[in-house]
Structure formats: structure tokens, C-alpha cells
XYZ file of C-alpha atoms in Angstrom:
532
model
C -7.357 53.006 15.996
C -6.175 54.021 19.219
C -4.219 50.851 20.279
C -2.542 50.937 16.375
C -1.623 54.592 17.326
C -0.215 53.589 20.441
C 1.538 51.008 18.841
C 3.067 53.220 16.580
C 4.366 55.660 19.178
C 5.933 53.181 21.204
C 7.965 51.843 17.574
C 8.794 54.958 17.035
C 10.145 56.448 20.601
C 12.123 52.736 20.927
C 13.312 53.415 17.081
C 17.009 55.633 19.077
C 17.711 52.898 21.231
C 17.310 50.269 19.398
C 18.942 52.202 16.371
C 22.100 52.595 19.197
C 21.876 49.202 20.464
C 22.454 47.609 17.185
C 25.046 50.197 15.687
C 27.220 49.656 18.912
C 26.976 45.523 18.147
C 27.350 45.654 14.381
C 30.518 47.670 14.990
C 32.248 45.255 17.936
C 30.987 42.381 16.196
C 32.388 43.573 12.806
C 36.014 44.394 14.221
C 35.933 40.621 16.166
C 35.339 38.618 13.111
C 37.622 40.531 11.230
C 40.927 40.335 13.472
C 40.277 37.031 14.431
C 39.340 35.562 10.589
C 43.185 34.918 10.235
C 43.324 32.401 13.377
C 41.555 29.182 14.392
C 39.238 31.480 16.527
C 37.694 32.762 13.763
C 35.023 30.768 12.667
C 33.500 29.915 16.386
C 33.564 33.920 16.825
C 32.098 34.358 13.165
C 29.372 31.649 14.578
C 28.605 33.390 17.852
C 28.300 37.096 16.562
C 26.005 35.849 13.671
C 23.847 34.199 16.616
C 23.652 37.337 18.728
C 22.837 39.285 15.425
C 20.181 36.934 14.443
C 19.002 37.789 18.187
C 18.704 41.123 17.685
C 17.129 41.111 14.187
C 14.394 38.694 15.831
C 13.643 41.795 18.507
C 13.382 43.920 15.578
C 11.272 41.481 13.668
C 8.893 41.825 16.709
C 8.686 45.313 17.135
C 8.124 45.814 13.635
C 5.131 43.896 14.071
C 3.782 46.561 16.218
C 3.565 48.435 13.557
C 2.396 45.964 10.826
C 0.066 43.961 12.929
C 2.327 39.993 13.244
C 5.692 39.847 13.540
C 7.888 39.517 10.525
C 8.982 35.823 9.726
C 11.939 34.548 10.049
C 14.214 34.229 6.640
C 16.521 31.412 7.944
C 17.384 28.307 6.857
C 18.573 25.252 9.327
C 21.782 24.018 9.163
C 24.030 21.751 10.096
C 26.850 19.473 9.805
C 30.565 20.149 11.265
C 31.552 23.716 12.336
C 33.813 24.926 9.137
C 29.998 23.574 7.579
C 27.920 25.612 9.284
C 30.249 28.185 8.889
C 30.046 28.337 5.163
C 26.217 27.693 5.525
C 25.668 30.940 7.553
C 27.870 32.896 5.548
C 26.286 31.687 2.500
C 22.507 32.562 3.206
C 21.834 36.392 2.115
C 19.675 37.064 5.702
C 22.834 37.244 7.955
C 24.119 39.846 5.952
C 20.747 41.633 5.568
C 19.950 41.405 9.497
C 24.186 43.312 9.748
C 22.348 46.176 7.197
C 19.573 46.725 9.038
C 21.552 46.941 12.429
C 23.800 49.722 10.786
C 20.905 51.234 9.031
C 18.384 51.389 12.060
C 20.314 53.889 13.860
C 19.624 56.888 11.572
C 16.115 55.952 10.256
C 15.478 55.668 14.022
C 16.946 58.832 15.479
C 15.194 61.015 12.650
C 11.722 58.961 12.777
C 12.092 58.488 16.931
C 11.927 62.288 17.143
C 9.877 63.260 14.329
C 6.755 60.902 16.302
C 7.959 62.091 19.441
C 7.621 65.542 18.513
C 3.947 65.511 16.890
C 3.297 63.770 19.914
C 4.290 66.201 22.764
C 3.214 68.837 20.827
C -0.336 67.514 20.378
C -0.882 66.463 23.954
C 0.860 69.565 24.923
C -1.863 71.528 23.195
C -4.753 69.403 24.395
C -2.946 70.280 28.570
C -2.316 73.652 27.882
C -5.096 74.746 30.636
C -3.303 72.954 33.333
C 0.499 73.502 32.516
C 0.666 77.249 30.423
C -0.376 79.711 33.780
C 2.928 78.209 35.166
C 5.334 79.509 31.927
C 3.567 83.027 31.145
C 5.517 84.406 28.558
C 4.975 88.472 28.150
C 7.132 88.530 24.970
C 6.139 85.903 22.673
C 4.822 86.675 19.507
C 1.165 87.015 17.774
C -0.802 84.367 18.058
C 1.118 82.557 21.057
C 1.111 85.625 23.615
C -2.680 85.450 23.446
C -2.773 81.457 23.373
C -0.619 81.581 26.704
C -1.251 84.322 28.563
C -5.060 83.855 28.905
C -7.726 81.665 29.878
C -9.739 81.599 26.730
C -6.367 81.196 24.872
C -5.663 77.963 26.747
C -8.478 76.398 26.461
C -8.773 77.258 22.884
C -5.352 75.090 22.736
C -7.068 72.476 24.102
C -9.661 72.702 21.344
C -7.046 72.834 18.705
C -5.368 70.126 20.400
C -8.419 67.694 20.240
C -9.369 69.116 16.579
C -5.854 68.042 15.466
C -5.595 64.255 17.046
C -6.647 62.496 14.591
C -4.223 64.326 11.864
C -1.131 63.706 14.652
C -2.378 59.843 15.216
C -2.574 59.596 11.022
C 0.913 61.201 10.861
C 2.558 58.700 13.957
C 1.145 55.914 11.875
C 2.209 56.980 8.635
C 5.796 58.123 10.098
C 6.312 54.322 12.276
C 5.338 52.507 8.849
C 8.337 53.499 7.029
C 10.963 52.023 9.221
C 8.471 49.102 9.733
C 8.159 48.421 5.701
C 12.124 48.753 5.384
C 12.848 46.404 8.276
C 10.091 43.954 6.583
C 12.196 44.149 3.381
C 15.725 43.240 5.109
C 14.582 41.295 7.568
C 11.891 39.159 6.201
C 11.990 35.916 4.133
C 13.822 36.964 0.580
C 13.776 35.140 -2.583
C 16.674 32.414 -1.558
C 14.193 31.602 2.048
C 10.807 31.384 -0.502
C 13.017 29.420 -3.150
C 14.155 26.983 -0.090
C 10.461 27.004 1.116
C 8.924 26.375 -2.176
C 10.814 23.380 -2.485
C 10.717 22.039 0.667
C 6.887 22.351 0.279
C 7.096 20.570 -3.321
C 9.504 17.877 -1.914
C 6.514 17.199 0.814
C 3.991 17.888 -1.731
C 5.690 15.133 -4.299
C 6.014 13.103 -1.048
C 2.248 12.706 0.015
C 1.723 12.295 -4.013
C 3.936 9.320 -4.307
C 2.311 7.966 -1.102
C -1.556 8.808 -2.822
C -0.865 6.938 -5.588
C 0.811 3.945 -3.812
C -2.268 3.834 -1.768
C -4.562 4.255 -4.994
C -3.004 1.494 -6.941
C -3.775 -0.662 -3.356
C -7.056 0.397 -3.257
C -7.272 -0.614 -6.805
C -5.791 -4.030 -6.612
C -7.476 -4.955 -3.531
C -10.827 -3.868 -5.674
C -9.942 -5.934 -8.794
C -8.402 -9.105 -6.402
C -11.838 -9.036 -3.707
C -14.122 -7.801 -6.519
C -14.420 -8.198 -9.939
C -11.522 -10.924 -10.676
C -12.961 -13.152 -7.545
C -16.474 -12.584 -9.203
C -14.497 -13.568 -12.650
C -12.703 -16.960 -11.037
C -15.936 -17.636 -9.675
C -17.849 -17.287 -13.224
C -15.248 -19.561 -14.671
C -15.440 -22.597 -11.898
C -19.106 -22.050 -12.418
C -18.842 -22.667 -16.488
C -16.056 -25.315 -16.170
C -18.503 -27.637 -13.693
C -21.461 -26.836 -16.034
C -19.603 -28.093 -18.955
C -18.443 -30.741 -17.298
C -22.097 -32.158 -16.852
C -22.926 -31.375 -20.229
C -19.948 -33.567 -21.009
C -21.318 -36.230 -18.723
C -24.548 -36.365 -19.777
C -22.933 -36.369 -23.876
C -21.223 -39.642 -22.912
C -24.329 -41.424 -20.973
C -26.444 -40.467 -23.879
C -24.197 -41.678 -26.576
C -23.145 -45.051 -24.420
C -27.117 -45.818 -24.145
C -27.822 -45.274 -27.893
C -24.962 -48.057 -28.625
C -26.049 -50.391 -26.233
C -29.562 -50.084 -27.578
C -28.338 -50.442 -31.534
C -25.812 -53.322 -31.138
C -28.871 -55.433 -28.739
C -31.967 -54.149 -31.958
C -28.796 -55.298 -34.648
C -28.253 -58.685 -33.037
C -32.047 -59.281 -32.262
C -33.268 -58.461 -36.006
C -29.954 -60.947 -37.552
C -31.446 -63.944 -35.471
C -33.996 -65.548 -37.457
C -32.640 -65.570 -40.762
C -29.838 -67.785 -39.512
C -31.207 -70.236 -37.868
C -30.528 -73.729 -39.639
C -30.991 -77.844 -38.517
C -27.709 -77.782 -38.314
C -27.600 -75.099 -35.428
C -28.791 -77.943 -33.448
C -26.768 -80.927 -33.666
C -27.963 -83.333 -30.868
C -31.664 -82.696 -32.629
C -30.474 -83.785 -35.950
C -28.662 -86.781 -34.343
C -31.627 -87.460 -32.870
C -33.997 -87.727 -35.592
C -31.495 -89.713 -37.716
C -31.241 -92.385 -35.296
C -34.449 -92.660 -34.998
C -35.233 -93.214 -38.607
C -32.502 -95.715 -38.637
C -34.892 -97.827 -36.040
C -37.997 -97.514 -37.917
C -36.400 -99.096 -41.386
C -34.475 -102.013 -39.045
C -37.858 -102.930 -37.523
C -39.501 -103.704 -40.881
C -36.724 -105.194 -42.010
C -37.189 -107.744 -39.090
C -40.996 -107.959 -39.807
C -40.679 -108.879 -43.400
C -38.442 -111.666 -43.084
C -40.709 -114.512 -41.822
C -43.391 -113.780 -44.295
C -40.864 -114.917 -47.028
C -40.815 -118.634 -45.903
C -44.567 -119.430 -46.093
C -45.556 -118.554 -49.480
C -45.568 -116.260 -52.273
C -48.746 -114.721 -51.529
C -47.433 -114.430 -47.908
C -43.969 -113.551 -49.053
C -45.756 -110.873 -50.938
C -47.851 -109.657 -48.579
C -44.877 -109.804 -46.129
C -43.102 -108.231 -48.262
C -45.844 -105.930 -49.338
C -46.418 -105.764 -45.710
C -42.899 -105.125 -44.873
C -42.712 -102.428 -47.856
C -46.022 -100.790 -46.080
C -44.677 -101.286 -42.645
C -41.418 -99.868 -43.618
C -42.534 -97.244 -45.440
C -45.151 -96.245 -42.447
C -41.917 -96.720 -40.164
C -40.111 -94.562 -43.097
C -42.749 -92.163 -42.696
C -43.150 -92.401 -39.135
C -39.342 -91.683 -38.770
C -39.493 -89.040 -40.681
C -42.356 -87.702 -39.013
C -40.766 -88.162 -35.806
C -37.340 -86.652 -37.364
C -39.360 -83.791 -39.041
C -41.539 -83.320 -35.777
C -38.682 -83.180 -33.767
C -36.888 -80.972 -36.007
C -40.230 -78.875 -36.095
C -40.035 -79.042 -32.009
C -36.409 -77.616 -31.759
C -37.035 -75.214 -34.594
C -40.297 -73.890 -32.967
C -38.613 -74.042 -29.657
C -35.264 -72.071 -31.036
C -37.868 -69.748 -32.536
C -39.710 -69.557 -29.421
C -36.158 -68.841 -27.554
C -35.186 -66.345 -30.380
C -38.619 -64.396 -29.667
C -37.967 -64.542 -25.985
C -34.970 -63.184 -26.747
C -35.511 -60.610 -28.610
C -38.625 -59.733 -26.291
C -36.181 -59.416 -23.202
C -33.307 -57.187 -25.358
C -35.586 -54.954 -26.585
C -37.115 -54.917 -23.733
C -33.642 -54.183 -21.665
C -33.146 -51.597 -24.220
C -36.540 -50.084 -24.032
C -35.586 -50.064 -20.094
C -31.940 -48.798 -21.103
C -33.757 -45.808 -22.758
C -36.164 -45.347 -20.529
C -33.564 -44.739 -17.553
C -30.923 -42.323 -19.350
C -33.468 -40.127 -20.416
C -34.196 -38.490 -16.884
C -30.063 -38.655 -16.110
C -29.470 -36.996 -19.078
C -32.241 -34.054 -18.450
C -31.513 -33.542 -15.039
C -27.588 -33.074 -16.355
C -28.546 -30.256 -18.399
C -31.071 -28.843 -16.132
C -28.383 -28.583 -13.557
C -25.984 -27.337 -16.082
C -28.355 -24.444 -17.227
C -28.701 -22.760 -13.203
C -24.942 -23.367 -13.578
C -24.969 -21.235 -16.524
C -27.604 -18.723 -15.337
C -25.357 -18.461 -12.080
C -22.149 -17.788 -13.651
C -24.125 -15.109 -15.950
C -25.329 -13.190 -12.829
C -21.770 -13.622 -11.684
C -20.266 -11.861 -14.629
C -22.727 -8.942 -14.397
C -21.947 -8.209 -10.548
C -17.966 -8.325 -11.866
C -18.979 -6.099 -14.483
C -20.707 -3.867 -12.484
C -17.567 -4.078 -9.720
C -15.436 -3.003 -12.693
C -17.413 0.241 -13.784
C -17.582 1.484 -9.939
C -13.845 1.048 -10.155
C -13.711 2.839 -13.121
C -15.712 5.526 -11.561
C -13.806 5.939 -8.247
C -10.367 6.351 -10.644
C -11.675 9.184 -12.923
C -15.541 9.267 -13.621
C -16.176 8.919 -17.410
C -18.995 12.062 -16.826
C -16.015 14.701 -16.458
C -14.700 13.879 -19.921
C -18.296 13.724 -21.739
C -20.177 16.506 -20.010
C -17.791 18.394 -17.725
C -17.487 19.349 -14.393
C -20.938 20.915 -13.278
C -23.019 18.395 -14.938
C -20.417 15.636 -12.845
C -21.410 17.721 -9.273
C -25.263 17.852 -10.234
C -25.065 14.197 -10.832
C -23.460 13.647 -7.637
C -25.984 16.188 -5.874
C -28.783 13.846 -7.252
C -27.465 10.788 -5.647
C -27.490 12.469 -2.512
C -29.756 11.222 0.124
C -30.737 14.718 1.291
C -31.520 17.792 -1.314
C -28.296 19.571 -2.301
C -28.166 22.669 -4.644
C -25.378 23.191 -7.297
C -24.267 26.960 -7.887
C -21.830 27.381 -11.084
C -21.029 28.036 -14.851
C -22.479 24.990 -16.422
C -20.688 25.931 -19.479
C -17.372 25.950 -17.665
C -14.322 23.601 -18.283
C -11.201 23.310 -16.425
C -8.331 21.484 -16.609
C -8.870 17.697 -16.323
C -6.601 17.156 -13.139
C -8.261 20.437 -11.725
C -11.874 18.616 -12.766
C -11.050 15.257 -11.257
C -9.715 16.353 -7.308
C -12.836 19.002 -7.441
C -15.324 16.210 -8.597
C -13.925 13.914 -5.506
C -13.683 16.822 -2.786
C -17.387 17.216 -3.620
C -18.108 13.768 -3.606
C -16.352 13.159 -0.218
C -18.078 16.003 1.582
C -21.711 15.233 0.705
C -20.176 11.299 1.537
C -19.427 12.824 5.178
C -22.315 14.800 5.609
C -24.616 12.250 4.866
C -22.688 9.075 6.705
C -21.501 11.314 10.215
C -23.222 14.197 10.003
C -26.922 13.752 9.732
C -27.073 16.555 7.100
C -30.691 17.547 6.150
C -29.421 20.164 3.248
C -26.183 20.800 1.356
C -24.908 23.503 -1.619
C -22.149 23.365 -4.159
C -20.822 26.247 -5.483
C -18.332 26.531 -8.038
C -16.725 29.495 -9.264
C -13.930 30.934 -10.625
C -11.435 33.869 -9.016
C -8.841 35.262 -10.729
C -6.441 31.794 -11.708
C -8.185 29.968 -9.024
C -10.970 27.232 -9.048
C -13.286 27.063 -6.238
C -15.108 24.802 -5.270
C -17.487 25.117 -1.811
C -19.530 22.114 0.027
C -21.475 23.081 3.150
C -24.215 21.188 4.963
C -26.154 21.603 7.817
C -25.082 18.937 10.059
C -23.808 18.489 13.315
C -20.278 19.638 12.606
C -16.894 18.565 13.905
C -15.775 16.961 11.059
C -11.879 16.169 11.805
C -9.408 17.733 9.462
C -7.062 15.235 10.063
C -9.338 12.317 8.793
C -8.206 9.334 7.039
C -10.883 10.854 4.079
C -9.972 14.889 4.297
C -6.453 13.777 4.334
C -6.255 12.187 1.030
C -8.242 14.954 -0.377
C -5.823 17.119 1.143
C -3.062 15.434 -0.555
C -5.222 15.708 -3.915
C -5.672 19.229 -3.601
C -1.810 19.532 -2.524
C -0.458 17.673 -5.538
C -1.950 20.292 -7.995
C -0.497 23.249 -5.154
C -3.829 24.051 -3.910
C -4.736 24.438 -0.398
C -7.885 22.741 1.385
C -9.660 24.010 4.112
C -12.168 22.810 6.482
C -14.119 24.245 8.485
C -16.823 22.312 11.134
C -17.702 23.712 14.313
C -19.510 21.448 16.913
C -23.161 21.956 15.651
C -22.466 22.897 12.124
C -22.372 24.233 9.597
C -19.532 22.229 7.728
C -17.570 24.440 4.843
C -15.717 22.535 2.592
C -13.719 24.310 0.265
C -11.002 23.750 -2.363
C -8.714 26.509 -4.030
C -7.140 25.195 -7.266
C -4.777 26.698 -9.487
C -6.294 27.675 -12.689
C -3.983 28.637 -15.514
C -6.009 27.701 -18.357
């Protein structure tokens, strides 16, 4: 109270010279620029008097902030570029002819306020003196009550009483007299519409800026997920099923190539006995004819002696010869059919063996594709179980993507049931505070549902946070959205994660702020624009 009163005075009793000060400029300044405007002079003189104004405006700006507690800003914009440029620049921006007004304008407002403060001033601390200064000016003929407020003791010190009874009216009344001047020199000499235009969208240029950059860095993020994630998970899936099939393929072929082998060896085998014939064996048919041939040439020999002694002889020769050549007959044909009997038994004998061995070379055949073929599919179904498990750890890849873009929960249930699902994954107890009914704007939703989830992230990664609270609320047109935690603080603001929540909170012109002293606690909070 006292320092803003003092404050106040000392506006106030500077308010004449700096009222003088600036009236003597404006005028010198204003009679330069105009007589040299016609010559070449004229625009570095324009230039140099608008600097020494802007000068004196920023003293101004200051004192003013005696009065209104910061100094006022300043309303200019930068520029550059070639003198006749930044001529037309200077000229062109509404403050350097608002800072001339005020120059011209502070000399009156300050004379008439300057005196007015000065005035309750002297008059108050005159009062509150009057003991030590009134013996010394005794005044016989002043009038009723003064004479007796003067000229005696009791009087003076009854001053003083009225004096300290009144200070706090005087102090109101400096105040109340130095804001005036201060509130008109705010209006002139502070920021106007064309400096918060100019701000606004420099702000939105920076805004759009780190928005273009978020989203670059998003769609990495989100192609470095899908390329290292799911789609490697996918690729690896696919190799998986393409080597499984091939084996399947494999073990197809050896199968079916076994099965033929074994039906063309059965086919052949079961064909062989109905065609076997004498005449399949040549050298055993030669063989037997010759030796019939023999047999009949021997009796043939035999019989002819027995002709030349006799009938009875000749007959019996002959009948001998007819005995003995039919016993050779037979015997040749015995021989001939017992030979033939031999190589038919033994081609028999053969065709057995034969068949024997192929079936038994299929029966072997069988016997050793059958494992080759099982362990091809066993092999082929861990193939298959692998690439399933594959496919589920893509899938599940592919819904925490989904998640980290915009969480299906917002859309379904809304924005406090998304934070108390978040405060249930926490790894330390977290209380939610809100409107459950509440919805918001999805955009507004979304960079409140990730400032959450990146605070309780931080508190429980680098902070050692034991407890945490949420609390969501709505003021006025604005959303907000609080996370504090009792960890060990000093959380940077300037943090690869803050800063993209920053830029979050930015792109929907909100503001962000964080606050983390060493030792905690950490407050998190988020101001959204609400329209809806």
C-alpha cells in the first residue's frame, strides 16, 4: 500500500516535466520533418525523430508502470529493408503516430494531475507537521476554525490527528488521481489492434510451424512402427508359410513318387506267371528236341541186325526195336518233358524270387517314405504354429499403433472413461476428478487424453511417483486438464516428451504449463479452447 502510494506520487510530481519534455520534442521534431520532407534529407530526419520519439514513449511506458505495476509493452513491429522501406514501414504502423499524441497530450494531463497529487500531498503531510512548523507562521487574523488550529498547542496537534485520520483518504485519492494518466498512456502507448493482429499471426505462423513439424515426426514415428513392427512381423509370417508349404510340397511329391514305384513293381510282379510259355526258353526247347532226336536214332540202330537172323528175331528185333524205341521215345520225352519241367519250375522258382525281392523292395520303399513324409509335415506344422504366433504379435503391434494415433476409447466412451483407463494402467494409484458425462471436441479429447498419458508416463519412468490425480474440468470456453504426482520433481520443460505435447496443445491455441520443483510436486496442466 505504501510503496503503490509512493509510486503514485512520484508519477504524478514527474507527470510536468515529462509533460514539458515531450511537448518541447513533439514540436522541434514536428517542424524538422516537415521543412525538410521536400528534400533528400527528409526521410533520414523522418527516421531519426521517430527513433528519439519511440525513446521517449519507452520512458513513459516505464513510468506508467509505476503506476500499473509492469511496464507497458511495446506496440512495434521490426522492420527492415532499404531506407525509403523503412521509411514507409514506420510511417505506416499506427504506434509512431500514437507515441507523437501522447507526447502532445502528456503535457496538460500532467500539469493538472502533477499538481492536483502534489497538492493532497503537501497538504496532508502539512497537517500531520503542523506541531513542528505552525508556532513559526502565527497568524492573528485568520479565520474560524484555522486561528484556533494555528495559534495553539492543542490546535496543532489536533492537525496532526486530522492529518493521520485523513492518510489513507489522500493515499486513495494519489492513487486514484496517477491511474488516469497511467490508463490513457496504456491506451496510446501499448500494443493496438494492428501489433496483436501482427502478433497473432506471427504466433499462428509458429504455431502452424511446430504443427507441420508434429505431424512430419508422427507419420515417422508411424512408419518406423509399421516398417520395425508389424510389417517385419508380417514378412516374417509369410517366409515362415512359404518354407512350410514348401515341405508340404516336398513331402506331396516323395509320397506320390513311392506309391508309383510300388504299383508299377506289384503290376509287373502279378503279370509274370500267366505268361510264361516253352517258348520263353529257347535253348531248353532246343534242348529237349535234340535229345529226342537221339533216343529214336539209337533204336533205329538196334533194330537193324535183328532183321537178318530170322523172322522171329526180326520180330522180336523189331518188336524189340519198336519197345526200345518207344522206351527211347518215351525216355526222350521224359527227358524233353523233365527238362522242360526243370526250366519251367526253375523260371517259376526265378519268377517267385522275383516277385519276393520287388515286393519286398517295395515293402522297403514304403516302409522308408513313411517317416520322411511325417517328419515333413511335422516340421511344416511348428512352421505353421510359428508364423501364427507371428501374425498375432503383428496384430497386436498394429492395435498399439492404433492406440498411440487416436485411442478407439475416446470415440466409444469419451474422455473421462479414456483418463480412468489410463489411471488404471498406472503402476502407482492415481485418482480421476471430472464430469464423466462430459464430451468435448474430438481434437480437444485426443491432446488431453495424451498430456495425461505422458505425465503419469514421466512420473512413473523419472520420477519415482508413489501417487498421482487427474482432474478435469471445465472454465468458462476452456478445458482443463491437471496431472500432479508426488515425485521427485524437476521434470524439464524443454523435454523431447513435454515438447511435443507442447506443440499438441499449441496447434489447438492452448497453452501448456509445467511446473516441477526439485523434490516435487509435478503440476501438469493443459488449457484448451472450448467452443463447443
Amino acid at each position: 500500500m505504501i510503496k503503490r502510494t509512493a509510486r503514485a506520487l512520484a508519477y504524478l510530481v514527474t507527470g510536468p516535466v515529462a509533460g514539458l519534455a515531450g511537448f518541447l520534442w513533439s514540436v522541434v521534431a514536428g517542424v524538422l520533418v516537415t521543412v525538410l520532407a521536400v528534400t533528400q534529407l527528409g526521410g533520414p530526419v523522418f527516421l531519426g525523430a521517430a527513433w528519439v520519439t519511440r525513446r521517449l514513449a519507452a520512458v513513459e511506458r516505464r513510468r506508467a508502470g509505476w503506476v500499473l505495476g509492469a511496464p507497458i509493452a511495446s506496440p512495434y513491429v521490426p522492420v527492415g529493408g532499404s531506407p525509403r522501406e523503412r521509411v514507409g514501414a514506420v510511417a505506416g504502423q499506427p504506434a509512431t503516430w500514437r507515441d507523437l499524441a501522447w507526447l502532445f497530450v502528456l503535457l496538460p494531463v500532467g500539469v493538472v494531475t502533477g499538481v492536483a497529487g502534489l497538492v493532497i500531498a503537501v497538504v496532508d503531510l502539512a497537517s500531520i507537521a503542523a506541531p513542528a512548523w505552525a508556532w513559526a507562521v502565527p497568524n492573528p487574523n485568520a479565520p474560524f476554525p484555522m486561528k484556533q488550529l494555528l495559534t495553539t498547542v492543542p490546535g496543532r496537534f489536533g492537525l496532526t490527528v486530522a492529518g493521520l485520520a485523513l492518510l489513507p483518504v489522500a493515499a486513495w485519492l494519489l492513487r486514484t488521481i496517477a491511474a488516469g494518466p497511467a490508463r490513457l498512456a496504456a491506451a496510446l502507448l501499448g500494443p493496438g489492434e494492428h501489433r496483436r493482429l501482427v502478433e497473432r499471426a506471427a504466433r499462428l505462423a509458429e504455431t502452424r510451424r511446430r504443427v507441420v513439424d508434429a505431424q512430419a515426426a508422427e507419420l515417422r514415428r508411424i512408419e518406423r512402427d509399421l516398417h520395425d513392427g508389424a510389417q517385419a512381423r508380417i514378412v516374417a509370417a509369410g517366409m515362415t508359410l512359404a518354407l512350410a508349404s514348401r515341405k508340404l510340397r516336398a513331402a506331396a511329391s516323395s509320397a506320390a513318387a513311392s506309391s508309383a514305384s510300388a504299383g508299377s513293381a506289384l503290376a509287373s510282379v502279378g503279370a509274370g506267371p500267366a505268361e510264361i510259355n516253352i517258348s520263353d526258353f529257347p535253348e531248353i526247347a532246343r534242348q529237349a528236341s535234340a535229345d529226342l532226336h537221339d533216343s529214336a536214332a539209337t533204336s533205329a540202330r538196334t533194330a537193324r541186325p535183328g532183321v537178318g537172323g530170322g523172322q522171329l528175331g526180326a520180330r522180336a528185333g523189331v518188336g524189340g526195336g519198336q519197345l526200345g524205341a518207344r522206351a527211347g521215345v518215351g525216355g526222350g520225352q521224359s527227358g524233353a518233358r523233365a527238362g522242360v519241367g526243370g526250366g519251367q519250375s526253375g523260371a517259376r522258382a526265378g519268377v517267385g524270387g522275383g516277385q519276393l525281392g520287388a515286393r519286398a523292395g517295395v515293402g522297403d520303399g514304403q516302409s522308408g517314405a513313411r517317416p520322411g513324409v511325417a517328419g515333413s509335415q511335422l516340421d511344416a506344422r511348428a512352421d505353421v504354429e510359428l508364423a501364427r504366433r507371428q501374425l498375432d504379435e503383428a496384430l497386436a503391434e498394429l492395435r498399439r499403433l492404433v492406440r498411440g494415433i487416436h485411442p478407439p476409447i475416446l470415440t466409444d466412451r469419451g474422455l473421462h472413461a479414456a483418463l480412468a483407463a489410463l489411471a488404471g494402467d498406472s503402476p502407482f494409484p492415481v485418482g480421476l476428478h471430472g464430469d464423466p458425462d462430459a464430451r468435448y471436441p474430438a481434437a480437444v479429447e485426443s491432446a488431453a487424453y495424451f498430456v495425461v498419458a505422458e505425465g503419469l508416463t514421466n512420473a512413473a519412468k523419472h520420477a519415482g511417483a508413489t501417487r498421482g490425480t487427474i482432474t478435469l474440468d471445465r472454465v468458462a470456453d476452456l478445458v482443463r486438464v491437471t496431472v500432479t504426482d508426488d515425485g521427485r520433481g524437476g521434470a524439464d520443460p524443454d523435454g523431447a516428451g513435454l515438447l511435443g505435447l507442447r506443440r499438441r496443445v499449441e496447434a489447438l491455441d492452448g497453452t501448456l504449463t509445467v511446473s516441477s520443483p526439485p523434490g516435487g510436486p509435478t503440476v501438469l496442466r493443459a488449457e484448451l479452447p472450448c467452443t463447443s
